[in-house]
PDB file of C-alpha atoms and ligand atoms in Angstrom:
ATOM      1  CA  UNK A   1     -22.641  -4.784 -13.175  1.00 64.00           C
ATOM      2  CA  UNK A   2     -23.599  -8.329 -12.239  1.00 70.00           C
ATOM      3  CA  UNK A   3     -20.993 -10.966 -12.682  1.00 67.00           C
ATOM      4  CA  UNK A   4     -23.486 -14.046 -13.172  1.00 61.00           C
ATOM      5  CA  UNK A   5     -26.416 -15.270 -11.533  1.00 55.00           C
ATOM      6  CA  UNK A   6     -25.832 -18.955 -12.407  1.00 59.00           C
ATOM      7  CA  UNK A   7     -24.182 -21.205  -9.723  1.00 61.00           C
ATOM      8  CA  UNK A   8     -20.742 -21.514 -11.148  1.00 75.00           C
ATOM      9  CA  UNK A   9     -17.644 -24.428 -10.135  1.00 93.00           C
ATOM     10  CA  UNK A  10     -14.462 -23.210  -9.802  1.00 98.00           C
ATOM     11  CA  UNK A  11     -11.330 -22.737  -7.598  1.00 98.00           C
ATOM     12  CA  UNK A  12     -11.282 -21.105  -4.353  1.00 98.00           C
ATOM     13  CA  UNK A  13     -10.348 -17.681  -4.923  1.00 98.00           C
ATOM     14  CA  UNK A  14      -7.344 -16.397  -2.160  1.00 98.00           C
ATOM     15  CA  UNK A  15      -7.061 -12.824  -2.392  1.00 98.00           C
ATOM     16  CA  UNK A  16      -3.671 -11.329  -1.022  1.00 97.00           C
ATOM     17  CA  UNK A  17      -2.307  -7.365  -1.452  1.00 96.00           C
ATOM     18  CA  UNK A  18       1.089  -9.330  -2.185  1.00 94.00           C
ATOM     19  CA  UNK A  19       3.015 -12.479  -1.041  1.00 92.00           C
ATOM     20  CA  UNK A  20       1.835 -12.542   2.151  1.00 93.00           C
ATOM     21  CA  UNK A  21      -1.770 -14.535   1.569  1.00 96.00           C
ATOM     22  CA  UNK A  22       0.824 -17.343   0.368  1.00 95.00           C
ATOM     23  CA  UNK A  23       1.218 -18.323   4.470  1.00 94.00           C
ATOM     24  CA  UNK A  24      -2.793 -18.662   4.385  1.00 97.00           C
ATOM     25  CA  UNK A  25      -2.811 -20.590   0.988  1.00 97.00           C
ATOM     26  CA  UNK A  26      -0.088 -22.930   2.198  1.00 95.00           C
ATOM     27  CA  UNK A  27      -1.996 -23.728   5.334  1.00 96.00           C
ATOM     28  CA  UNK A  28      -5.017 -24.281   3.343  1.00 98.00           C
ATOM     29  CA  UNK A  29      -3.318 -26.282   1.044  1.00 96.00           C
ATOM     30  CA  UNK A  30      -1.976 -28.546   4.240  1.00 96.00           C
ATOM     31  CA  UNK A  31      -5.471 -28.782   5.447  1.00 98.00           C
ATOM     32  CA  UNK A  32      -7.688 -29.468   2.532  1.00 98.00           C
ATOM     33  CA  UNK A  33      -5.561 -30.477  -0.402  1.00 98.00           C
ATOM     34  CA  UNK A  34      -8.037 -31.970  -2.131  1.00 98.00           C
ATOM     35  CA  UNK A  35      -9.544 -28.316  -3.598  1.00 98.00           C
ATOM     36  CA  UNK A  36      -8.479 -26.059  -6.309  1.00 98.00           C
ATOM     37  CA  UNK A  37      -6.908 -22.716  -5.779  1.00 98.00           C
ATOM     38  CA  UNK A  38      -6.309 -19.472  -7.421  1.00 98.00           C
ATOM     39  CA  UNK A  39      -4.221 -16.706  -5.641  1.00 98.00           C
ATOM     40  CA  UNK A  40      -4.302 -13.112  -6.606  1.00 98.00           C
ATOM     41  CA  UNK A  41      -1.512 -10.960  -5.031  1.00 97.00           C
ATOM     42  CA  UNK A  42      -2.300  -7.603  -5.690  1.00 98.00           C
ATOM     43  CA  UNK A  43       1.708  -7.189  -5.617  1.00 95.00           C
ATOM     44  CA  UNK A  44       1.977  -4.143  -8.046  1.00 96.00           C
ATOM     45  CA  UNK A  45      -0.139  -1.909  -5.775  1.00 97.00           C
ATOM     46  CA  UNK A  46       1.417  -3.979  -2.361  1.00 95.00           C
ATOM     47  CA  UNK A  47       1.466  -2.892   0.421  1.00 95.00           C
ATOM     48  CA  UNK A  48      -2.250  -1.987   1.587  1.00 96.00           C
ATOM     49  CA  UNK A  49      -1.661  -1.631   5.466  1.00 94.00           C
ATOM     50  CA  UNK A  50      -0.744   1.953   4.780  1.00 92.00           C
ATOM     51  CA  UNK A  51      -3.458   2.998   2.624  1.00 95.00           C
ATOM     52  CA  UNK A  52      -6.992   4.446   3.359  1.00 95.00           C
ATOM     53  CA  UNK A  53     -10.111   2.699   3.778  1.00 95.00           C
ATOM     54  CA  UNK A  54     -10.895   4.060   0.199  1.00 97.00           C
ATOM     55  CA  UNK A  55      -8.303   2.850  -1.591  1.00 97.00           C
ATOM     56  CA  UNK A  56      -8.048  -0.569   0.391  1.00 97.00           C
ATOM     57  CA  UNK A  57     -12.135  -0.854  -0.356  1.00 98.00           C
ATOM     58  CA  UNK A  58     -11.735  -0.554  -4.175  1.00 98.00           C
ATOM     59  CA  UNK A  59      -8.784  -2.258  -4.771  1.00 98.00           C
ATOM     60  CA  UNK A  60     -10.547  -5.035  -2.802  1.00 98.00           C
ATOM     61  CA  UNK A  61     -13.403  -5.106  -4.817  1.00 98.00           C
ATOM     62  CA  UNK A  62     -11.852  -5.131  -8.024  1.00 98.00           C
ATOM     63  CA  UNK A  63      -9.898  -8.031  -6.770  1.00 98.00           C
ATOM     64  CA  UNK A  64     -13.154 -10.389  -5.695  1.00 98.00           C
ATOM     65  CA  UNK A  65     -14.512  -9.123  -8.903  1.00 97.00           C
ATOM     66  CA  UNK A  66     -11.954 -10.911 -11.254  1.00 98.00           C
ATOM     67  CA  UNK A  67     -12.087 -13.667  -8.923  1.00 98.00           C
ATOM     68  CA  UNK A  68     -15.461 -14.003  -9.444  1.00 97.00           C
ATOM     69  CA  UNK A  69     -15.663 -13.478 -13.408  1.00 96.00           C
ATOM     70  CA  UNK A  70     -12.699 -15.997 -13.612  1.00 96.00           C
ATOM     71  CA  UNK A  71     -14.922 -18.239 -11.799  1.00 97.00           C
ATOM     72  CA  UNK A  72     -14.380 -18.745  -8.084  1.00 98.00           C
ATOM     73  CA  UNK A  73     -17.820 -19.749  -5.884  1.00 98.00           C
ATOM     74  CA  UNK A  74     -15.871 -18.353  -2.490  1.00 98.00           C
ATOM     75  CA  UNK A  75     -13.188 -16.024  -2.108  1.00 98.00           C
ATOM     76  CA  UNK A  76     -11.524 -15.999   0.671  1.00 98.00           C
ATOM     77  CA  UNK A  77      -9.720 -12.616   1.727  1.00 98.00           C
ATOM     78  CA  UNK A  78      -6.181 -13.780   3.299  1.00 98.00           C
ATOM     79  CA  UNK A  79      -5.162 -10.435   3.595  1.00 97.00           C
ATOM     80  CA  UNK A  80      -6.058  -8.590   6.862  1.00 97.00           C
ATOM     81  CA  UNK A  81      -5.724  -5.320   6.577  1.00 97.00           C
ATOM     82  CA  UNK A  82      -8.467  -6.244   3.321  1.00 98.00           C
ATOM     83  CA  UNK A  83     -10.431  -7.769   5.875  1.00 97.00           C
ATOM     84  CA  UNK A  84     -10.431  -5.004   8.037  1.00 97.00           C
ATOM     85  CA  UNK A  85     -11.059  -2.740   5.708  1.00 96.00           C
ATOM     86  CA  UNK A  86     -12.925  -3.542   2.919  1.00 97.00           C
ATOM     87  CA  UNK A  87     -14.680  -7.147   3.462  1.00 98.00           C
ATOM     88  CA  UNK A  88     -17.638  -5.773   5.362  1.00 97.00           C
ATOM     89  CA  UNK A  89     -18.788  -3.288   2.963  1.00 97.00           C
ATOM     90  CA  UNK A  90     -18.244  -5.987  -0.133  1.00 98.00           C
ATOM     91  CA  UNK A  91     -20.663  -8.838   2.110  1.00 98.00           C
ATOM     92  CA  UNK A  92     -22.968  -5.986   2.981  1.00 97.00           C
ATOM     93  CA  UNK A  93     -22.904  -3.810  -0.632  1.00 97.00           C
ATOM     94  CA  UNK A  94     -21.514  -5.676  -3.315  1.00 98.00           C
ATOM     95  CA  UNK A  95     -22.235  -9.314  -2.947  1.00 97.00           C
ATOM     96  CA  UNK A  96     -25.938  -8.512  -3.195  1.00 96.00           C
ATOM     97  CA  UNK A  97     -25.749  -6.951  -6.400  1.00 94.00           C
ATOM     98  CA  UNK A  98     -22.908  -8.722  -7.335  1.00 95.00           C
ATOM     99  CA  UNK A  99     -24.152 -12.677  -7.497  1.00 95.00           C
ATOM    100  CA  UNK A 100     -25.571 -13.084  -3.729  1.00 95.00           C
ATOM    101  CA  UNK A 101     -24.932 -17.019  -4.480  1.00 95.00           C
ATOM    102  CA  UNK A 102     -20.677 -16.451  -4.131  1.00 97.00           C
ATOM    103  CA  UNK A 103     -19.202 -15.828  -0.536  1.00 98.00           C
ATOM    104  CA  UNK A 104     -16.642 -13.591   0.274  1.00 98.00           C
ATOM    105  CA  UNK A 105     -14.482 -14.536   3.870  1.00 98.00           C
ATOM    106  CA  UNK A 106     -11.875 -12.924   5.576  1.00 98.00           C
ATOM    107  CA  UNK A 107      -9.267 -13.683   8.413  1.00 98.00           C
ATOM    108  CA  UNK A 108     -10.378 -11.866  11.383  1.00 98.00           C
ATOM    109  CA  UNK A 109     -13.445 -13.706  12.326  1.00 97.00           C
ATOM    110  CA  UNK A 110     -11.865 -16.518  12.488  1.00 97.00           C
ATOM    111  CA  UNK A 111      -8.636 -16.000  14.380  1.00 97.00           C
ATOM    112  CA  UNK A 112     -11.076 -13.971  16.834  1.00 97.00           C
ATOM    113  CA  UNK A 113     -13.270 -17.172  17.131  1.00 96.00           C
ATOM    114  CA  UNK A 114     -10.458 -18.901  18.851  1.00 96.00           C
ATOM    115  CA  UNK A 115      -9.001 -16.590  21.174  1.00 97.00           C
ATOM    116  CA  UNK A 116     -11.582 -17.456  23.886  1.00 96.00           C
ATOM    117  CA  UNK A 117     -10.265 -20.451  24.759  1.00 96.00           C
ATOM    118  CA  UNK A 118      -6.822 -19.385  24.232  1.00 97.00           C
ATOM    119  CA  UNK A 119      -6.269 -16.924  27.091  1.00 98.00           C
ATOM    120  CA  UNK A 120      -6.054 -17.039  30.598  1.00 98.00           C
ATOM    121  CA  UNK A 121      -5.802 -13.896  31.690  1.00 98.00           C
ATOM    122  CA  UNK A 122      -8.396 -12.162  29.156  1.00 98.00           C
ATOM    123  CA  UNK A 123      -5.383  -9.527  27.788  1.00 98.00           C
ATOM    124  CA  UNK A 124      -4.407 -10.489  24.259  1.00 98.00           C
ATOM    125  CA  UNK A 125      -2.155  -8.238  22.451  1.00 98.00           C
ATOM    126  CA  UNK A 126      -2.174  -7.864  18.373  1.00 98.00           C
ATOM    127  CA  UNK A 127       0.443  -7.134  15.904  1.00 98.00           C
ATOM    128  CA  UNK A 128      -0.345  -5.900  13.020  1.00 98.00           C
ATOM    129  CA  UNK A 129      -0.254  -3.414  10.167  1.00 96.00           C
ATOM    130  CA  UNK A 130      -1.207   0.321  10.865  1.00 95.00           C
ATOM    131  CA  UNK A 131      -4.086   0.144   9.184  1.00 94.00           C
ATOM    132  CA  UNK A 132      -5.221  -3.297  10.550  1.00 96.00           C
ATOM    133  CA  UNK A 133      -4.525  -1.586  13.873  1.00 97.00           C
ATOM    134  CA  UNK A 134      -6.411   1.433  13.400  1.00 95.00           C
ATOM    135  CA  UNK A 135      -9.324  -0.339  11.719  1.00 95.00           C
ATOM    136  CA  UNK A 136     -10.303  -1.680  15.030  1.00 97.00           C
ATOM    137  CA  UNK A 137     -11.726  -4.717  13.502  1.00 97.00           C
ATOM    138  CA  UNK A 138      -9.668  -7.232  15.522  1.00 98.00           C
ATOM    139  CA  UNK A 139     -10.772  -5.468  19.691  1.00 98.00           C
ATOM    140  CA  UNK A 140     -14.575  -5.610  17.890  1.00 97.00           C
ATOM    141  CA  UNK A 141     -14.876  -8.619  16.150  1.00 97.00           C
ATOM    142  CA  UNK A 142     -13.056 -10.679  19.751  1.00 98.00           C
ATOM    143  CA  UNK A 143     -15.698  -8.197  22.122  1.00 97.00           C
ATOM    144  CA  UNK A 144     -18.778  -9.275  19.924  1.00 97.00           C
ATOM    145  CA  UNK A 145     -17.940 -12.872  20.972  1.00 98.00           C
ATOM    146  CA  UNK A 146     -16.291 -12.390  24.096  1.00 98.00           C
ATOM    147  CA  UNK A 147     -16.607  -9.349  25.990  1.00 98.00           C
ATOM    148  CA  UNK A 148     -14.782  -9.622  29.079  1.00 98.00           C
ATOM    149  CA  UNK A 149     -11.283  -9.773  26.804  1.00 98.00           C
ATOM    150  CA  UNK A 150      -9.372  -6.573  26.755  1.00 98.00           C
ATOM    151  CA  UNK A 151      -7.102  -6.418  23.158  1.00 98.00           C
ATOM    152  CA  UNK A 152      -4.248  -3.900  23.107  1.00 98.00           C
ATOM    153  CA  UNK A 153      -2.868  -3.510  18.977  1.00 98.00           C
ATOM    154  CA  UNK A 154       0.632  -2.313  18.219  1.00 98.00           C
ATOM    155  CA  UNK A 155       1.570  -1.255  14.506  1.00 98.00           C
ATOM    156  CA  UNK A 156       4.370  -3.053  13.136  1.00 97.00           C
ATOM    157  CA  UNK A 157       5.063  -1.116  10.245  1.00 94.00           C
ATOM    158  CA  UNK A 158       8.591  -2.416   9.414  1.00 94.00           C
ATOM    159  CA  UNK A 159       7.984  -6.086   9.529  1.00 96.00           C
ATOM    160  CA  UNK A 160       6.300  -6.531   6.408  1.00 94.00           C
ATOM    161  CA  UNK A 161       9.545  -4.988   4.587  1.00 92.00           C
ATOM    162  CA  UNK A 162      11.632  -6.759   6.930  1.00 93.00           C
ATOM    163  CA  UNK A 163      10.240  -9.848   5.452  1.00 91.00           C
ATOM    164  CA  UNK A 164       9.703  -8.959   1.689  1.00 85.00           C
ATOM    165  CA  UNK A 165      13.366  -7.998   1.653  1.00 87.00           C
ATOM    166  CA  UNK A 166      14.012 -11.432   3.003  1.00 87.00           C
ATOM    167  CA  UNK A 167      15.326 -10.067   6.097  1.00 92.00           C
ATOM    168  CA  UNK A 168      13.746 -11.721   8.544  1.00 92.00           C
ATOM    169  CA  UNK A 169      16.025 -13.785  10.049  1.00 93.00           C
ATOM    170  CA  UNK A 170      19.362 -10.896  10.335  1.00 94.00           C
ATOM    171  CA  UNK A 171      20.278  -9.534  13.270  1.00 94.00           C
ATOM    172  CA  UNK A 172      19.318  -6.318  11.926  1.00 93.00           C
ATOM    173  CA  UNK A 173      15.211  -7.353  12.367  1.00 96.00           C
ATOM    174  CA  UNK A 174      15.981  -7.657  15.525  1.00 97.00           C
ATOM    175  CA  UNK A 175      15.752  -4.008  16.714  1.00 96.00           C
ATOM    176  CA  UNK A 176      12.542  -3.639  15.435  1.00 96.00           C
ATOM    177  CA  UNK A 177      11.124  -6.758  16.178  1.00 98.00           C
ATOM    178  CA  UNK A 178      11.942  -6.371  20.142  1.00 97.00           C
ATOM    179  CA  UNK A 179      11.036  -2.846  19.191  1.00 97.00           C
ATOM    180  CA  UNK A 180       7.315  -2.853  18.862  1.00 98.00           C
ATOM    181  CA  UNK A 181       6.664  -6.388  21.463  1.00 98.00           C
ATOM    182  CA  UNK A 182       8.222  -4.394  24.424  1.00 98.00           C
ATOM    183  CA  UNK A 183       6.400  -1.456  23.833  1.00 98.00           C
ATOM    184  CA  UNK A 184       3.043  -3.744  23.387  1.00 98.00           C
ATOM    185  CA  UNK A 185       3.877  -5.345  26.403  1.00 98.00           C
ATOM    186  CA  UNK A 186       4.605  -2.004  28.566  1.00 98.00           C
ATOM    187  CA  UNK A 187       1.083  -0.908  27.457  1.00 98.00           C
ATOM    188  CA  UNK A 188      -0.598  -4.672  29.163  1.00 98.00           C
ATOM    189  CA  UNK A 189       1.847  -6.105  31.195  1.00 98.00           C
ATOM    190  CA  UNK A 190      -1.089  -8.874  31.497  1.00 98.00           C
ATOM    191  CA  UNK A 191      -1.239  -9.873  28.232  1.00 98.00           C
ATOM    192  CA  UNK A 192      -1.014 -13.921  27.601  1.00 98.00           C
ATOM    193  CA  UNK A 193      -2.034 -14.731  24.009  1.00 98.00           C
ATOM    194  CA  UNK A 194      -0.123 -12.096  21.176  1.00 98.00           C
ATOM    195  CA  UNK A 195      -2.368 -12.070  17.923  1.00 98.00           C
ATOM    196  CA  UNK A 196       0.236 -12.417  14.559  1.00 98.00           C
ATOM    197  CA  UNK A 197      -2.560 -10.582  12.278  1.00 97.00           C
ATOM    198  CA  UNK A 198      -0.675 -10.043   9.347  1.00 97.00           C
ATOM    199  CA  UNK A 199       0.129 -12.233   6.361  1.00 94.00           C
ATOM    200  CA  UNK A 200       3.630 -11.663   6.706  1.00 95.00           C
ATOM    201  CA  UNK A 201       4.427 -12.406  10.586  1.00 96.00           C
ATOM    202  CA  UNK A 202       4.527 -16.118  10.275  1.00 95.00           C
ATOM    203  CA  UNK A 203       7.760 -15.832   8.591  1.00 93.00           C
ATOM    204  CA  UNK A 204       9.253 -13.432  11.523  1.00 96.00           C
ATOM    205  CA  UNK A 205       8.035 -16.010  14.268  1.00 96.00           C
ATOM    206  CA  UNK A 206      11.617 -17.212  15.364  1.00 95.00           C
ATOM    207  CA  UNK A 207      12.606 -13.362  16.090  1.00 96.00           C
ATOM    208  CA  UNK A 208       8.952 -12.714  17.692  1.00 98.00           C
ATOM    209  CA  UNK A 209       9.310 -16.137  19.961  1.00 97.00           C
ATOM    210  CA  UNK A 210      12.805 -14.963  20.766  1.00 97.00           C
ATOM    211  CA  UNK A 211      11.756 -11.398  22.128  1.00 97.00           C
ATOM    212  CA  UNK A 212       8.535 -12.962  23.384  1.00 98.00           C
ATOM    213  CA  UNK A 213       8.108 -13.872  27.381  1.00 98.00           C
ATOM    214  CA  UNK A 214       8.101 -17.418  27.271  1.00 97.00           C
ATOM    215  CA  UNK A 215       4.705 -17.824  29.018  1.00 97.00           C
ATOM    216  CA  UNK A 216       2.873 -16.103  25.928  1.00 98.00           C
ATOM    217  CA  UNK A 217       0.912 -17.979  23.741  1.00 98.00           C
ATOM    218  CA  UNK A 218       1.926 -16.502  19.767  1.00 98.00           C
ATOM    219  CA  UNK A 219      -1.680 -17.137  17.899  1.00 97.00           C
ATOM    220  CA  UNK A 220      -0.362 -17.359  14.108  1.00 94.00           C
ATOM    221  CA  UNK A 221      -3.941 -17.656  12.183  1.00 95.00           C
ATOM    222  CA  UNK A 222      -3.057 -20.312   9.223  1.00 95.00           C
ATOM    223  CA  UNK A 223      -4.030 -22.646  11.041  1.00 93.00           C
ATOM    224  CA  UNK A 224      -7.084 -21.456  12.503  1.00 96.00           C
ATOM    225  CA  UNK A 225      -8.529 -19.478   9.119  1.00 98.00           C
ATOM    226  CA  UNK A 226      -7.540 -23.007   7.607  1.00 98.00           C
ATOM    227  CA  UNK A 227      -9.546 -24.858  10.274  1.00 97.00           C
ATOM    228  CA  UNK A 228     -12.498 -22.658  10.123  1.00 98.00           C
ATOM    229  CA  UNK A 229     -12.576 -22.936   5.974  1.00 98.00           C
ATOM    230  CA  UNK A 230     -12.786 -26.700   6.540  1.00 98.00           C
ATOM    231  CA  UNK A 231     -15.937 -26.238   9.061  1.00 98.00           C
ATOM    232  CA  UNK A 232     -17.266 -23.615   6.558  1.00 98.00           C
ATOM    233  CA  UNK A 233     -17.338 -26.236   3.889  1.00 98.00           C
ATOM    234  CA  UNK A 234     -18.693 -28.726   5.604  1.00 98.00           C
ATOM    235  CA  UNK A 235     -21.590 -27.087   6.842  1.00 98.00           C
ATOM    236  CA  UNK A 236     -22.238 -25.431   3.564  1.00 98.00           C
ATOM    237  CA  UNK A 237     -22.445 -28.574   1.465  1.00 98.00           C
ATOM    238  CA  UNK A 238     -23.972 -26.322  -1.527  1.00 97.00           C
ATOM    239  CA  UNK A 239     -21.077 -23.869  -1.666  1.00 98.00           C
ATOM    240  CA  UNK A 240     -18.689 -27.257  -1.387  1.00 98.00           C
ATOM    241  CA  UNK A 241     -19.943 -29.029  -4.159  1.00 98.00           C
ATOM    242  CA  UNK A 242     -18.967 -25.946  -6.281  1.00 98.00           C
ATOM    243  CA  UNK A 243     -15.479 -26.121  -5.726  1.00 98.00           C
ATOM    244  CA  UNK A 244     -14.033 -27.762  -8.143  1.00 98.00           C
ATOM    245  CA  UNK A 245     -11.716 -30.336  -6.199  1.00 98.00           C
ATOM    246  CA  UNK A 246      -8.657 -31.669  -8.609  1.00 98.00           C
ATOM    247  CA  UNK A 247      -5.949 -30.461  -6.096  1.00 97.00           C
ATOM    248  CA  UNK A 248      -4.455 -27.997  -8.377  1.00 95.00           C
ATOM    249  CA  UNK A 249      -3.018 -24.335  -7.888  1.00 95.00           C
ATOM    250  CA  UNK A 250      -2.719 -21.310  -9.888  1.00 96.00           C
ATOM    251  CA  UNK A 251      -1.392 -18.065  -9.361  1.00 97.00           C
ATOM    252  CA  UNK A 252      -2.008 -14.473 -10.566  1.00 98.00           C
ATOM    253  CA  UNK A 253      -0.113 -11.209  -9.695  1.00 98.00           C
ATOM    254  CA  UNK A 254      -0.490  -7.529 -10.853  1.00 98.00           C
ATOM    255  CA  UNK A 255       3.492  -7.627 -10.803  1.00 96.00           C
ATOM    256  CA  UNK A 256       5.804  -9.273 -13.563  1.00 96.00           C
ATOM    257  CA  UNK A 257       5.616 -13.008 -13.376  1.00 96.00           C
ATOM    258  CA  UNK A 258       9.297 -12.942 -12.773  1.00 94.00           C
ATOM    259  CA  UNK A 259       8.742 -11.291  -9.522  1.00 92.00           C
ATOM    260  CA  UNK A 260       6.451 -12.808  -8.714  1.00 93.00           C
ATOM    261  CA  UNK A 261       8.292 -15.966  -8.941  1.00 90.00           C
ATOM    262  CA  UNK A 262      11.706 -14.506  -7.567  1.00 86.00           C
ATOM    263  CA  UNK A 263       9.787 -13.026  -4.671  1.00 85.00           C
ATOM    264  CA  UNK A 264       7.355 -15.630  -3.891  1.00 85.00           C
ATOM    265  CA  UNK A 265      10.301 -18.170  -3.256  1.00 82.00           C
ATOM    266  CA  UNK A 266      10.842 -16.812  -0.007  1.00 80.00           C
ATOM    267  CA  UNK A 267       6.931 -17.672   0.749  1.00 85.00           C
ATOM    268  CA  UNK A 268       6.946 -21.005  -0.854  1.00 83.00           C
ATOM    269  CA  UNK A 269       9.438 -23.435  -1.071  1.00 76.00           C
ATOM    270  CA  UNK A 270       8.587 -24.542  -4.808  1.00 78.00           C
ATOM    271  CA  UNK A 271       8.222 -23.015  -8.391  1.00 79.00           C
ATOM    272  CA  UNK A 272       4.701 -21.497  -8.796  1.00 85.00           C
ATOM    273  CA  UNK A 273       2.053 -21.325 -12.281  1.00 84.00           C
ATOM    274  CA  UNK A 274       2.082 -17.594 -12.539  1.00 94.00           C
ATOM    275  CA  UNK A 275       0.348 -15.152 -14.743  1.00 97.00           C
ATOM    276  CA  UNK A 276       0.236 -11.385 -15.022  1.00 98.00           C
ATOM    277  CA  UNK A 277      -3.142  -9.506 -15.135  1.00 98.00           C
ATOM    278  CA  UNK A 278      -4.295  -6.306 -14.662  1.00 97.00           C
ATOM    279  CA  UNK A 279      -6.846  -4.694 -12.206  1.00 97.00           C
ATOM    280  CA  UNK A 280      -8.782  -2.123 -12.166  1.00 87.00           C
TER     281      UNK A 280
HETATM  282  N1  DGL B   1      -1.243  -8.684   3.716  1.00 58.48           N
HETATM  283  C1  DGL B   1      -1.180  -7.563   4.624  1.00 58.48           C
HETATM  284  C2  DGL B   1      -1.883  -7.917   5.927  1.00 58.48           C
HETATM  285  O1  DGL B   1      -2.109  -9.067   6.278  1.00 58.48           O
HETATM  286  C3  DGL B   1       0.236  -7.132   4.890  1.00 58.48           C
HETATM  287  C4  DGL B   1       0.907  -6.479   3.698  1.00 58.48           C
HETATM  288  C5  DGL B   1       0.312  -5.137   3.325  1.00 58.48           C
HETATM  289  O2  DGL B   1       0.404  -4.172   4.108  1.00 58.48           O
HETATM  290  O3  DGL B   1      -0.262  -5.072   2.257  1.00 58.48           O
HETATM  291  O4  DGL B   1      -2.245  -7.025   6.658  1.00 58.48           O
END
């Protein structure tokens, strides 16, 4: 069913399976504090980089849709295996029918847009979740813009526990961090420019730099999805003028707000506006 065919104001909508999406908020809260922001974290149904596209798809959609009926003009999909999976079909299906005047974004396009000028030697290497991996959306989206770069993906499926269980920084990450960059490496020994395309990874980045050679470039995409929202806006003036821009920032989970507040610490250095809803 329709959600509304009226242009609406509101926050921008960040959509995360769980906790991780907070790295992308926090950069986009850096960047352009001036905007309001609500954060879903799908963190009852977390994680989504070992589900199927059908699953991932769905639980996607229901996501933007609450975004959208609780009012947000642009949602912006922080997660990537969402993005690999599911943002496609909601641009392509969904928004039309949907309200075609909202935007859905993701993360991929725009850590892809600035790889180009990132390496060298035209071998970039990505780390990410199985399903982010096996989505190929990361080699296709980087060949569309530049072909002559080769992209070689290694699944990382413990880091995202690694980090949730706020293990990051103990010795006992370390296994599996070195783990999965040497055997990236051993595939391309060419590779200059390592892709962090989870959520999640920015918080591992002083194990990753550790067991990376020091002549590779670590691309961790805050900064860039951040940068590219910014350029977004500003060349969308319509879409800007809907967001409502009072610098505040709310949070929603499928988990207990406790949790969500207990876990989130380790994302955010500061106590969050939480409440619990329900999807699907
Ligand atoms: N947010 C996910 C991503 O960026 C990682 C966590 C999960 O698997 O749900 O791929």
């Amino acid at each position: 069913m329709p959600i509304s065919t009226v242009p609406v104001q509101g926050p921008i909508g960040v959509f995360d399976s769980g906790y991780g999406g907070l790295t992308i908020l926090g950069k986009f809260r850096e960047l352009l504090p001036q905007y309001d922001y609500l954060y879903l974290g799908d963190n009852a149904r977390t994680p989504y980089g070992t589900r199927s596209f059908e699953v991932v798809y769905e639980f996607t959609l229901q996501a933007v849709r609450r975004l959208f009926e609780l009012g947000c003009p642009l949602v912006i999909i922080a997660c990537n295996t969402a993005s690999a999976k599911a943002l496609r079909s909601i641009q392509q299906n969904d928004l039309p029918y949907l309200d075609p005047s909202r935007r859905v974004l993701g993360v991929i396009r725009p850590t892809a847009e600035c790889i180009g000028s990132i390496t060298k030697t035209r071998h970039v290497g990505l780390l990410a979740t199985a399903g982010t991996v096996k989505s190929g959306s990361y080699p296709l989206e980087i060949r569309k813009l530049f072909p002559d770069i080769q992209v070689t993906g290694m699944a990382c499926p413990l880091w995202v526990p690694l980090v949730e269980n706020n293990e990051a920084d103990s010795e006992g990450a370390d296994y599996f961090v070195y783990k999965y960059i040497s055997r990236l490496l051993a595939e391309d020994s060419a590779i200059d420019t390592l892709i962090l395309g989870c959520t999640h990874y920015p918080l591992l980045i002083n194990k990753i730099r550790q067991f990376t050679p020091p002549h590779i470039r670590l691309v961790s995409q805050g900064e860039y999805v951040s940068r590219s929202l910014r350029d977004y806006l500003s060349r969308h003036p319509e879409m800007d003028g809907r967001c409502l821009k009072n610098g505040r920032c709310e949070f929603l989970t499928t988990e207990s707000v406790e949790k969500f507040r207990e876990c989130a610490s380790v994302f955010m250095k500061q106590d969050v506006d939480v409440r619990s809803i329900t999807l699907g």
